[in-house]
Amino acid sequence: MDSVAILGTGLIGTSIGAAAVRVGCGVSGWDGDAATTAAAATIANFRPAATLEEAVEGADLVVVCVPIGAIAGVAARALEAAPDAIVTDAGSVKVSVVQGVAALVPASSRSRFVGGHPMGGSERSGPAHAAAALVDGIVWVLTPSEESDAGAVDGLASWVSRLGAQPVRMDPARHDRLVAFVSHLPQVASTALMGLAATEESDEPEILLLAAGGFRDLTRLAASNPALWSDILVANRTAIARALDLYVARLTAMRDLIDAADATAVERTFSQAKAARLTLATKPQVRAGVAVIQVPIPDRPGALAELTLALGDGDVNIEDLQIVHSAEGGRGMVHLTVSADAAGQTASVLAARDFDPTRLA
Amino acid sequence: MDSVAILGTGLIGTSIGAAAVRVGCGVSGWDGDAATTAAAATIANFRPAATLEEAVEGADLVVVCVPIGAIAGVAARALEAAPDAIVTDAGSVKVSVVQGVAALVPASSRSRFVGGHPMGGSERSGPAHAAAALVDGIVWVLTPSEESDAGAVDGLASWVSRLGAQPVRMDPARHDRLVAFVSHLPQVASTALMGLAATEESDEPEILLLAAGGFRDLTRLAASNPALWSDILVANRTAIARALDLYVARLTAMRDLIDAADATAVERTFSQAKAARLTLATKPQVRAGVAVIQVPIPDRPGALAELTLALGDGDVNIEDLQIVHSAEGGRGMVHLTVSADAAGQTASVLAARDFDPTRLA
């Protein structure tokens, strides 16, 4: 797969194109918007094409990076225009894409389609913010259907590894079911919480005085792009409805335990969730074996720099850093996540600079 | 209120004692555990007392800082032992405390009790981590009942201001209703989400591969202290049950819109929540007029130090900093929150050091 066409050159398409150029592939790119094609070609250093057909001519691999609702149609055109190429996509939801392809593409060509979901991106959009580094180390899910050719899937997985990402094979329905829990459900839970507090707040302005760190954590996702998310949620509506049903059932069970003043059962539920949370690490690569260290920070310019500089000097890599402002108040407290191996080094480096670290986990 | 007794010398009690010493009050302290009393007295530089009665002798003000279930009983003893003192407390829930005091204290003494909730603290506990700075600038809710003496409330509010905190008066039921939304409900929502994913995960280990930034944000609270939270939730069960009912109703309405593929209505719901979220700032003091700036960060030791050092050198105070690892992947991206006035300075300082900042909000 040395000859690659990118269809749709927004943030993800242009980044994938740049990563393919980086490993020596010949890359062409096309976007429905000619100015976007031109901008992307300059940034990622690939060949701009005036039409979809021109882009896919001679390609071994076509990567469809258009919005979810347009994927199946563009993939169908690519499968027809490039009768020997493997075609994949970059959509966040997979069952609806596979169904769309099955409806639009003749059976003889469907073996060349393999769905994909490169789990990278950022809150930015457009080719101007693209970079090959966006695919470094990310999980890139491949979701072959029963009709996908086994050789095509293997070839695509090798190509994904060559680009620097981590290929993970998964049935489309299983992909959609799992991301419903860990990506789509959190989005809905956050939005509902923010909406509820805002409604309550309309005649209670002081509610915001009382809103501290925990509320901020839970409502951060509520600031995401509404149009993007409504597309994703509707495309994955069956799995999300099921996840929401299970979430509501769990909330209702906890509500009833609290209402019955069953402190023992409430504590047990919290202990189980705490144990599960502590097995989660901050980045997939370092999930096992991390340490979380709490450090109070004076609230003035330069204070955080003293901390991060001390760690950089001490050769400690910060896996995660969050300013938590303490449990309920507005003061400065940092939670650092480092690898468990580096916990001792972190503590001694910080103590030597008069910080007061405490290991939480 | 120059003579103050602290009953219960854990993290909060010892910190309040230290803050009172700092402004020149004479302070005595007592804890049910003699070793805790001794440790706290050394740290906060107050007079240790062997008994509750010895601690409150001659005090103008008694601050009860014991666990929620013990507050009313200790307050009743203090009101009896110090017949001229004002008595307040530091519990996170207020209606149950007021009810307990009403049940245990003769009507003639109840006018001297004024409930309180200093909204500071940290994930640590015990006097060893206490500091007067813990009360600096925090919201300190005062919840007088109808029986509380107006002069006592005014005097307590002045004393809270003198300590450096921000007194906010609120009816006990209103306090409990509002913290149910912005503090207790997020705790339950986070715990339920983590518990649900862990249950799903038991036969789907790969679900964690797909769990990225948003899921981490929403489940961070699930690592809190189970015993502490079960006490708080049960003590505020009426308000929490109501908040959970409203939350479940809102989630169910969103579920139905998604299930009906009503993308327009889903997008509208998300837009409303996004607008509300953007009015929330990171610290109560700077809620209005903040800017959020996104900066990509290389994933290596010292990279974050370059960023924070540049800002410190440029005299920019960081209100909040979070490593977000992009929308779905595991890569390094920082969201900085600074005051809106400092947004231009932040961008130019970072650009001068070859960072690539983008203002998000």
XYZ file of C-alpha atoms in Angstrom:
722
model
C 0.000 0.000 0.000
C 2.435 2.605 -1.228
C -0.049 4.619 -3.243
C -2.722 6.242 -1.102
C -5.674 8.549 -1.799
C -7.257 10.691 0.924
C -10.878 11.726 0.303
C -11.899 14.561 2.610
C -8.975 16.668 3.760
C -10.067 18.116 7.076
C -8.056 17.685 10.267
C -8.056 13.870 10.266
C -7.702 13.307 6.515
C -4.831 15.747 6.175
C -3.091 14.307 9.244
C -3.350 10.761 7.880
C -2.080 12.010 4.527
C 0.901 13.684 6.198
C 1.669 10.506 8.152
C 1.569 8.482 4.905
C 3.900 10.959 3.187
C 6.210 10.688 6.212
C 6.675 6.919 5.680
C 7.275 7.301 1.938
C 3.860 6.641 0.421
C 2.798 8.461 -2.726
C -0.308 10.376 -1.600
C -3.044 12.233 -3.448
C -5.842 14.166 -1.772
C -9.247 15.513 -2.698
C -11.882 17.478 -0.814
C -15.329 18.567 -1.962
C -14.092 22.091 -1.295
C -11.257 22.979 -3.719
C -9.702 25.558 -1.400
C -9.523 22.930 1.363
C -7.835 20.501 -1.026
C -5.247 23.122 -1.944
C -4.549 24.111 1.670
C -4.229 20.482 2.756
C -1.897 19.592 -0.114
C 0.470 22.375 0.888
C 0.452 21.409 4.558
C 0.768 17.637 4.144
C 2.885 17.774 0.979
C 0.636 15.532 -1.096
C -0.657 15.789 -4.665
C -3.952 17.745 -4.941
C -6.620 16.209 -7.152
C -9.444 18.105 -8.866
C -11.931 15.233 -8.654
C -12.513 12.114 -6.566
C -11.806 9.994 -9.632
C -8.493 11.723 -10.293
C -7.475 11.251 -6.644
C -8.081 7.493 -6.548
C -6.532 6.694 -9.935
C -3.750 4.170 -9.382
C -4.249 4.093 -5.588
C -3.771 0.832 -3.629
C -5.581 2.314 -0.632
C -8.302 4.942 -0.336
C -9.034 6.532 3.072
C -12.453 8.217 3.287
C -12.361 11.056 5.866
C -15.641 12.895 5.206
C -18.440 13.543 7.769
C -20.323 10.442 8.944
C -23.421 10.951 6.833
C -21.369 11.199 3.607
C -18.990 8.259 4.174
C -20.966 5.459 2.507
C -21.663 7.475 -0.638
C -18.039 8.566 -1.068
C -16.782 5.034 -0.342
C -19.141 3.624 -2.980
C -17.833 6.075 -5.583
C -14.224 5.207 -4.660
C -14.828 1.424 -4.869
C -16.277 1.910 -8.340
C -13.622 4.348 -9.603
C -10.671 2.321 -8.295
C -11.586 -1.326 -8.957
C -8.413 -2.764 -7.374
C -8.056 -0.518 -4.332
C -8.815 -1.281 -0.686
C -11.152 1.390 0.744
C -11.392 2.318 4.438
C -12.847 5.252 6.398
C -12.260 7.271 9.556
C -15.763 7.632 11.022
C -16.446 7.532 14.777
C -19.425 5.168 14.324
C -19.182 1.967 12.310
C -22.412 -0.042 11.950
C -24.209 2.726 10.047
C -21.228 3.032 7.678
C -21.164 -0.726 6.971
C -24.929 -0.701 6.387
C -24.602 2.268 4.031
C -21.870 0.536 2.052
C -23.922 -2.667 1.854
C -26.864 -0.688 0.466
C -24.875 1.278 -2.118
C -22.083 -1.051 -3.265
C -22.444 -4.212 -5.412
C -21.616 -7.426 -3.533
C -18.620 -8.052 -5.802
C -16.898 -4.897 -4.530
C -17.835 -5.022 -0.844
C -14.931 -7.350 0.024
C -12.600 -4.389 -0.618
C -14.185 -2.193 2.069
C -12.829 -2.330 5.656
C -14.239 0.190 8.149
C -11.860 2.063 10.433
C -11.799 4.500 13.359
C -8.492 6.230 14.074
C -9.071 7.376 17.663
C -7.157 10.608 17.441
C -8.200 14.150 16.742
C -8.473 17.361 18.613
C -11.023 20.024 19.366
C -9.680 21.911 16.363
C -10.814 21.261 12.818
C -9.578 21.890 9.289
C -6.303 21.075 7.539
C -4.453 24.040 9.063
C -4.173 22.183 12.387
C -3.281 18.810 10.891
C -0.005 17.024 11.629
C 1.442 13.575 11.018
C 2.059 13.390 14.777
C -1.705 13.211 15.322
C -1.621 9.479 14.517
C 1.441 8.654 16.631
C 0.576 5.869 19.033
C -3.184 6.239 18.745
C -5.559 3.280 18.819
C -6.843 2.781 15.255
C -9.798 0.405 15.299
C -10.418 -1.701 12.166
C -13.933 -3.060 11.831
C -14.070 -5.555 8.946
C -17.520 -6.902 8.106
C -18.110 -10.569 7.285
C -17.728 -9.635 3.620
C -14.321 -7.979 4.008
C -11.404 -9.793 2.393
C -9.004 -11.221 5.002
C -5.938 -10.179 3.018
C -7.270 -6.622 2.760
C -7.709 -6.461 6.530
C -4.191 -7.774 7.181
C -2.718 -5.332 4.675
C -4.577 -2.404 6.205
C -3.456 -3.392 9.725
C 0.172 -3.488 8.570
C -0.198 -0.078 6.949
C -1.697 1.391 10.133
C 1.277 0.044 12.131
C 3.676 1.460 9.541
C 2.098 4.900 10.085
C 2.882 4.650 13.818
C -0.610 3.852 15.129
C -1.878 0.790 16.991
C -4.342 -1.334 14.949
C -7.097 -3.055 16.977
C -9.573 -5.331 15.162
C -13.152 -5.300 16.322
C -16.564 -6.247 15.006
C -18.467 -3.057 13.947
C -21.324 -3.647 16.396
C -18.910 -4.309 19.244
C -16.991 -1.126 18.423
C -20.188 0.896 18.486
C -21.345 -0.722 21.716
C -18.032 -0.063 23.518
C -17.586 3.535 22.350
C -21.202 4.129 23.378
C -20.084 3.445 26.966
C -16.709 5.127 27.119
C -17.128 7.998 24.665
C -20.752 8.738 23.775
C -22.405 8.116 27.163
C -19.964 10.445 28.999
C -20.834 13.139 26.458
C -24.558 12.815 27.155
C -24.063 12.528 30.932
C -21.979 15.709 30.976
C -24.396 17.659 28.797
C -27.388 16.601 30.889
C -25.655 17.637 34.118
C -24.713 21.051 32.761
C -28.191 21.562 31.331
C -29.795 20.598 34.627
C -27.609 22.908 36.720
C -28.210 25.744 34.250
C -31.970 25.241 34.508
C -31.839 25.175 38.295
C -29.505 28.133 38.197
C -31.885 30.344 36.251
C -33.507 31.469 39.507
C -30.556 30.547 41.749
C -27.499 32.493 40.614
C -25.671 31.516 43.793
C -25.566 27.888 42.680
C -22.453 28.764 40.669
C -20.719 30.045 43.807
C -20.959 26.522 45.141
C -19.781 24.792 41.949
C -16.202 23.650 42.359
C -13.733 21.122 40.953
C -15.924 18.053 40.668
C -18.647 19.901 38.832
C -16.093 21.379 36.459
C -14.642 17.945 35.673
C -18.031 16.520 34.884
C -19.250 19.363 32.709
C -16.107 20.013 30.659
C -17.327 17.807 27.791
C -20.529 19.838 27.614
C -18.541 22.516 25.760
C -17.958 20.220 22.752
C -19.183 20.856 19.193
C -22.994 20.356 19.162
C -23.338 19.605 15.423
C -20.533 17.042 15.421
C -21.962 15.283 18.453
C -25.552 15.216 17.302
C -24.356 13.447 14.115
C -22.361 10.881 16.086
C -25.107 10.230 18.647
C -27.829 9.790 16.043
C -25.591 7.505 13.933
C -24.980 5.284 16.981
C -28.438 5.677 18.484
C -29.185 2.005 19.143
C -26.035 1.403 21.183
C -26.369 4.755 22.963
C -30.000 4.161 23.892
C -28.954 0.849 25.430
C -26.024 2.442 27.311
C -28.303 5.218 28.591
C -30.899 2.687 29.718
C -28.244 0.843 31.738
C -26.884 4.119 33.133
C -30.339 5.309 34.187
C -31.010 1.934 35.816
C -27.762 2.214 37.791
C -28.467 5.810 38.851
C -31.964 4.828 39.917
C -30.612 1.935 42.000
C -28.140 4.283 43.719
C -30.898 6.835 44.265
C -32.993 4.207 46.007
C -30.104 3.102 48.251
C -29.441 6.729 49.228
C -33.134 7.442 49.775
C -33.387 4.347 51.999
C -30.413 5.680 54.033
C -28.555 2.422 53.386
C -25.107 3.838 54.086
C -23.446 0.411 53.982
C -24.701 -0.362 50.477
C -23.870 3.155 49.237
C -20.355 2.826 50.599
C -19.968 -0.598 48.945
C -21.065 0.826 45.561
C -18.588 3.665 45.927
C -15.786 1.296 46.931
C -16.348 -0.864 43.833
C -16.274 2.169 41.548
C -13.170 3.502 43.298
C -11.341 0.221 42.774
C -12.278 0.260 39.084
C -11.196 3.876 38.698
C -7.794 3.206 40.203
C -7.110 0.549 37.542
C -7.656 3.174 34.847
C -4.564 5.116 34.016
C -4.250 8.303 32.143
C -2.941 7.081 28.824
C -3.685 3.708 27.259
C 0.034 2.927 26.995
C 0.689 3.393 30.698
C -2.608 2.250 32.113
C -0.951 -0.197 34.491
C 1.508 1.056 37.057
C 0.899 4.739 37.508
C 1.138 6.842 40.649
C -1.026 9.878 41.420
C 0.688 12.533 43.517
C -0.967 15.570 45.037
C 0.986 18.814 45.428
C -0.320 22.112 46.886
C 0.589 25.079 44.654
C 0.676 28.792 45.562
C -1.731 30.745 43.357
C 0.708 33.135 41.602
C 2.531 33.430 38.266
C 5.448 31.052 37.984
C 4.400 28.635 40.728
C 3.431 25.873 38.318
C 6.631 26.461 36.354
C 8.701 25.746 39.466
C 6.935 22.408 39.745
C 7.160 21.330 36.115
C 10.710 22.626 35.780
C 11.793 20.640 38.831
C 10.294 17.504 37.302
C 11.856 18.161 33.900
C 15.241 18.709 35.530
C 14.738 15.488 37.459
C 13.940 13.634 34.211
C 10.405 12.775 35.318
C 7.848 12.481 32.508
C 4.452 13.849 33.550
C 1.718 11.518 32.306
C -1.039 13.812 33.473
C -1.362 17.036 35.419
C -4.536 18.605 36.651
C -5.186 21.646 38.786
C -7.918 20.515 41.125
C -8.447 23.518 43.414
C -9.021 21.104 46.339
C -12.146 19.087 46.931
C -14.602 21.917 47.303
C -12.799 25.242 47.466
C -11.144 27.474 44.922
C -7.508 26.957 45.910
C -4.589 25.560 43.974
C -3.772 21.884 44.202
C -2.180 19.807 41.481
C -2.682 16.117 40.828
C 0.293 14.688 38.971
C 0.229 11.289 37.351
C 3.606 9.661 36.724
C 4.643 6.071 36.102
C 4.785 4.068 39.314
C 8.511 3.558 38.746
C 9.023 7.316 38.833
C 6.976 7.944 41.998
C 9.954 7.947 44.363
C 12.024 10.164 42.077
C 9.053 12.551 41.739
C 8.642 12.838 45.500
C 12.321 13.461 46.168
C 12.687 15.984 43.330
C 9.675 17.930 44.599
C 10.641 17.763 48.262
C 14.089 19.100 47.371
C 12.385 22.200 45.935
C 10.210 22.733 49.033
C 7.035 21.272 47.580
C 4.924 19.030 49.795
C 3.904 16.009 47.684
C 1.491 13.332 48.920
C 0.943 10.092 47.023
C -2.790 9.480 46.568
C -2.693 6.288 44.502
C -15.190 36.842 68.846
C -11.608 36.871 69.999
C -11.784 33.704 72.054
C -12.485 30.625 69.933
C -12.791 26.907 70.683
C -12.364 24.257 67.983
C -14.062 20.912 68.668
C -12.734 18.216 66.350
C -9.206 18.903 65.128
C -8.972 17.091 61.829
C -7.984 18.808 58.590
C -10.766 21.416 58.628
C -10.865 22.097 62.373
C -7.108 22.522 62.640
C -7.029 24.748 59.548
C -9.773 26.994 60.943
C -7.912 27.100 64.259
C -4.703 28.113 62.514
C -6.528 30.830 60.568
C -8.020 32.163 63.831
C -4.581 32.197 65.487
C -3.267 34.039 62.429
C -5.684 36.949 62.980
C -4.935 37.177 66.688
C -7.725 35.138 68.305
C -7.065 33.151 71.448
C -7.800 29.563 70.369
C -8.274 26.322 72.253
C -8.823 22.936 70.636
C -10.133 19.544 71.607
C -10.542 16.269 69.781
C -12.087 13.017 70.977
C -8.672 11.514 70.256
C -6.042 13.003 72.618
C -3.134 12.361 70.251
C -4.982 14.248 67.494
C -5.561 17.163 69.878
C -1.862 17.272 70.723
C -0.726 17.071 67.098
C -3.191 19.761 66.017
C -2.197 22.105 68.862
C 1.442 21.930 67.787
C 0.642 22.529 64.114
C -1.884 25.335 64.553
C -0.274 26.810 67.654
C -3.410 26.736 69.798
C -4.033 25.640 73.400
C -4.861 21.910 73.701
C -7.761 21.022 76.000
C -8.267 17.694 77.749
C -12.061 17.841 77.587
C -14.787 19.527 75.539
C -15.781 21.518 78.604
C -12.249 22.769 79.190
C -11.961 23.794 75.525
C -15.120 25.922 75.477
C -14.583 27.626 78.837
C -14.530 31.373 78.230
C -14.996 31.036 74.466
C -17.088 33.581 72.522
C -17.306 31.230 69.562
C -17.246 27.437 69.287
C -16.654 25.791 65.894
C -17.753 22.142 65.732
C -15.679 20.244 63.144
C -16.551 16.601 63.836
C -18.042 14.092 61.324
C -21.615 14.818 60.212
C -23.321 12.222 62.378
C -21.692 13.602 65.546
C -22.222 17.335 64.962
C -25.583 17.819 66.691
C -24.523 15.958 69.828
C -21.253 17.871 70.188
C -22.993 21.183 69.454
C -25.576 20.452 72.148
C -22.841 19.769 74.699
C -21.037 22.977 73.721
C -24.196 25.119 73.960
C -24.767 23.772 77.469
C -21.160 24.054 78.665
C -20.643 27.584 77.291
C -23.901 29.419 77.995
C -22.817 32.695 76.387
C -20.989 31.390 73.316
C -22.137 31.324 69.699
C -21.814 27.784 68.289
C -21.364 26.937 64.593
C -20.246 23.867 62.650
C -18.426 22.876 59.469
C -20.593 20.059 58.066
C -21.193 19.583 54.315
C -24.932 19.023 54.847
C -27.081 21.409 56.875
C -30.752 20.425 57.310
C -29.918 17.258 59.236
C -27.625 19.244 61.539
C -30.302 21.867 62.264
C -32.850 19.108 62.925
C -30.435 17.340 65.254
C -29.777 20.537 67.185
C -33.530 21.222 67.441
C -34.060 17.735 68.873
C -31.227 17.875 71.401
C -31.014 21.516 72.517
C -33.528 23.430 74.688
C -35.339 26.216 72.811
C -33.695 28.848 75.013
C -30.238 27.926 73.707
C -31.029 27.297 70.029
C -30.756 31.002 69.129
C -27.009 30.708 69.717
C -26.528 28.023 67.042
C -25.761 29.063 63.428
C -24.918 26.291 60.947
C -21.971 26.725 58.610
C -20.192 25.070 55.688
C -16.691 26.305 54.887
C -16.315 25.047 51.305
C -12.647 24.216 51.460
C -10.767 21.037 52.148
C -8.682 18.621 50.230
C -8.484 14.927 49.534
C -6.119 14.662 52.505
C -7.297 14.324 56.066
C -5.924 14.824 59.554
C -4.264 17.800 61.277
C -0.848 17.109 59.691
C -2.087 18.528 56.368
C -3.913 21.501 57.866
C -2.983 25.103 57.071
C -4.505 28.533 57.690
C -4.290 29.070 53.913
C -6.997 26.440 53.445
C -9.641 29.062 54.276
C -8.176 31.845 52.105
C -10.849 33.083 49.743
C -13.151 30.091 50.107
C -16.924 30.391 50.088
C -18.104 29.850 53.679
C -21.851 29.300 53.717
C -23.756 30.323 56.865
C -27.152 28.696 57.277
C -29.007 30.322 60.175
C -32.329 28.728 61.079
C -35.412 30.806 61.934
C -34.415 30.492 65.576
C -30.873 31.843 65.126
C -30.164 35.228 66.707
C -29.608 37.926 64.057
C -26.728 39.466 65.977
C -25.032 36.072 66.249
C -25.284 35.605 62.481
C -23.850 39.067 61.789
C -21.014 38.503 64.244
C -20.166 35.117 62.730
C -20.193 36.581 59.198
C -17.764 39.299 60.286
C -15.492 36.718 61.889
C -15.508 34.593 58.716
C -14.496 37.655 56.668
C -11.779 38.461 59.201
C -10.345 34.958 58.660
C -10.064 35.650 54.915
C -13.056 33.651 53.688
C -16.183 34.801 51.856
C -19.387 34.483 53.965
C -22.565 33.625 51.998
C -25.878 33.396 53.874
C -28.334 30.761 52.795
C -31.319 28.911 54.195
C -30.263 25.351 55.275
C -32.696 23.644 52.877
C -31.587 25.829 49.992
C -27.936 25.067 50.759
C -28.635 21.356 50.739
C -30.668 21.584 47.521
C -27.962 23.523 45.669
C -25.002 21.401 46.796
C -27.064 18.353 45.849
C -26.878 19.595 42.236
C -23.343 20.911 41.999
C -21.489 18.664 44.441
C -23.410 15.526 45.396
C -25.073 14.704 42.051
C -21.750 14.867 40.138
C -20.326 12.423 42.675
C -23.129 9.919 42.062
C -23.079 10.439 38.271
C -19.337 9.788 38.159
C -19.531 6.722 40.372
C -22.394 5.231 38.355
C -20.529 5.758 35.073
C -17.366 4.122 36.389
C -19.338 1.245 37.883
C -21.217 0.702 34.636
C -18.078 0.699 32.477
C -16.365 -1.654 34.931
C -19.307 -4.053 34.754
C -19.328 -3.959 30.965
C -15.585 -4.283 30.995
C -15.548 -7.513 32.968
C -15.908 -9.498 29.738
C -14.621 -6.741 27.427
C -11.100 -5.830 28.493
C -10.607 -3.867 25.281
C -13.161 -1.290 26.418
C -10.349 0.394 28.348
C -8.289 0.758 25.164
C -11.057 2.989 23.880
C -11.448 5.054 27.060
C -9.824 8.432 26.581
C -9.941 11.977 27.949
C -13.669 12.495 28.322
C -14.167 9.269 30.194
C -11.283 10.124 32.504
C -12.768 13.538 33.280
C -16.118 12.062 34.148
C -14.842 9.258 36.338
C -12.163 11.126 38.308
C -14.554 11.769 41.220
C -15.276 8.044 41.446
C -11.923 7.673 43.238
C -13.130 9.706 46.255
C -13.431 8.408 49.829
C -16.401 5.972 49.946
C -17.102 6.274 53.698
C -17.046 10.083 53.674
C -19.376 10.207 50.688
C -21.852 7.641 51.916
C -22.258 9.749 55.094
C -22.805 12.947 53.095
C -25.214 11.372 50.604
C -27.334 9.709 53.263
C -27.424 12.912 55.341
C -28.685 14.866 52.310
C -30.796 12.067 50.869
C -34.000 14.030 50.255
C -32.325 16.712 48.165
C -30.146 14.171 46.355
C -33.070 11.915 45.505
C -34.808 14.937 43.967
C -31.677 15.966 42.014
C -31.246 12.404 40.765
C -34.889 12.234 39.703
C -34.451 15.409 37.648
C -31.167 14.144 36.202
C -32.688 10.814 35.209
C -35.644 12.619 33.618
C -33.261 14.768 31.576
C -31.136 11.786 30.506
C -34.266 9.904 29.512
C -35.501 12.841 27.427
C -32.130 13.015 25.644
C -32.164 9.256 25.127
C -35.553 9.520 23.453
C -34.426 12.360 21.161
C -31.359 10.340 20.142
C -33.379 7.159 19.668
C -35.847 9.078 17.489
C -32.884 10.303 15.383
C -33.981 13.891 16.033
C -30.587 15.438 15.245
C -31.957 18.990 15.339
C -33.303 18.640 18.869
C -30.154 16.849 20.055
C -28.013 19.624 18.641
C -30.199 22.255 20.325
C -29.849 20.516 23.703
C -26.082 20.372 23.269
C -25.919 24.033 22.235
C -27.818 25.125 25.344
C -25.498 23.130 27.604
C -22.439 24.451 25.781
C -23.571 28.048 26.294
C -24.103 27.367 29.993
C -20.719 25.667 30.322
C -18.910 28.590 28.759
C -20.303 30.930 31.428
C -18.685 28.770 34.095
C -15.122 29.684 34.817
C -12.526 27.754 36.625
C -12.426 29.537 39.942
C -15.337 31.334 41.597
C -13.316 34.542 41.790
C -12.599 34.685 38.066
C -15.755 33.100 36.734
C -16.417 35.996 34.373
C -13.853 36.966 31.785
C -11.620 33.966 31.276
C -10.004 32.677 28.104
C -9.317 29.022 27.335
C -6.252 28.397 25.191
C -5.249 25.097 23.675
C -1.568 24.241 23.209
C -0.106 21.012 21.754
C 2.715 19.622 23.928
C 5.422 17.104 22.996
C 5.208 14.032 25.227
C 8.638 14.142 26.915
C 10.175 15.273 30.229
C 10.502 19.025 30.462
C 7.986 19.907 27.772
C 5.376 21.140 30.207
C 8.049 23.057 32.105
C 8.907 25.015 28.958
C 5.272 26.064 28.744
C 4.718 26.992 32.369
C 8.116 28.658 32.632
C 7.371 30.787 29.582
C 4.107 31.896 31.168
C 5.745 32.592 34.532
C 8.457 34.654 32.830
C 5.718 36.500 30.943
C 3.909 37.247 34.218
C 0.817 35.279 33.184
C -1.111 33.667 36.051
C -2.511 30.249 35.065
C -6.057 29.911 36.400
C -6.343 26.323 35.246
C -4.277 23.867 33.272
C -5.373 20.477 32.067
C -3.645 17.883 29.922
C -6.400 16.660 27.637
C -4.632 14.177 25.362
C -6.840 15.387 22.458
C -10.474 14.512 21.979
C -10.150 10.766 21.663
C -6.493 9.757 21.486
C -3.703 9.479 24.009
C -1.584 12.444 22.909
C -0.529 15.570 24.755
C -2.617 18.698 24.510
C -2.952 21.316 27.207
C -5.969 23.505 27.900
C -4.889 26.648 29.709
C -7.346 28.964 31.371
C -6.184 32.529 31.967
C -8.031 35.761 32.610
C -9.445 37.236 29.420
C -7.229 40.296 29.921
C -4.152 38.061 29.776
C -5.180 36.127 26.646
C -3.172 38.258 24.227
C -0.094 38.228 26.448
C -0.401 34.434 26.819
C -0.568 33.904 23.064
C 2.412 36.133 22.332
C 4.545 34.661 25.130
C 3.852 31.131 23.889
C 4.311 31.919 20.212
C 7.693 33.489 21.034
C 8.767 30.119 22.458
C 7.579 28.163 19.407
C 4.351 26.893 20.922
C 1.224 26.891 18.778
C -1.607 28.278 20.944
C -5.236 28.388 19.768
C -7.893 30.281 21.713
C -10.912 27.999 22.237
C -13.116 30.281 24.339
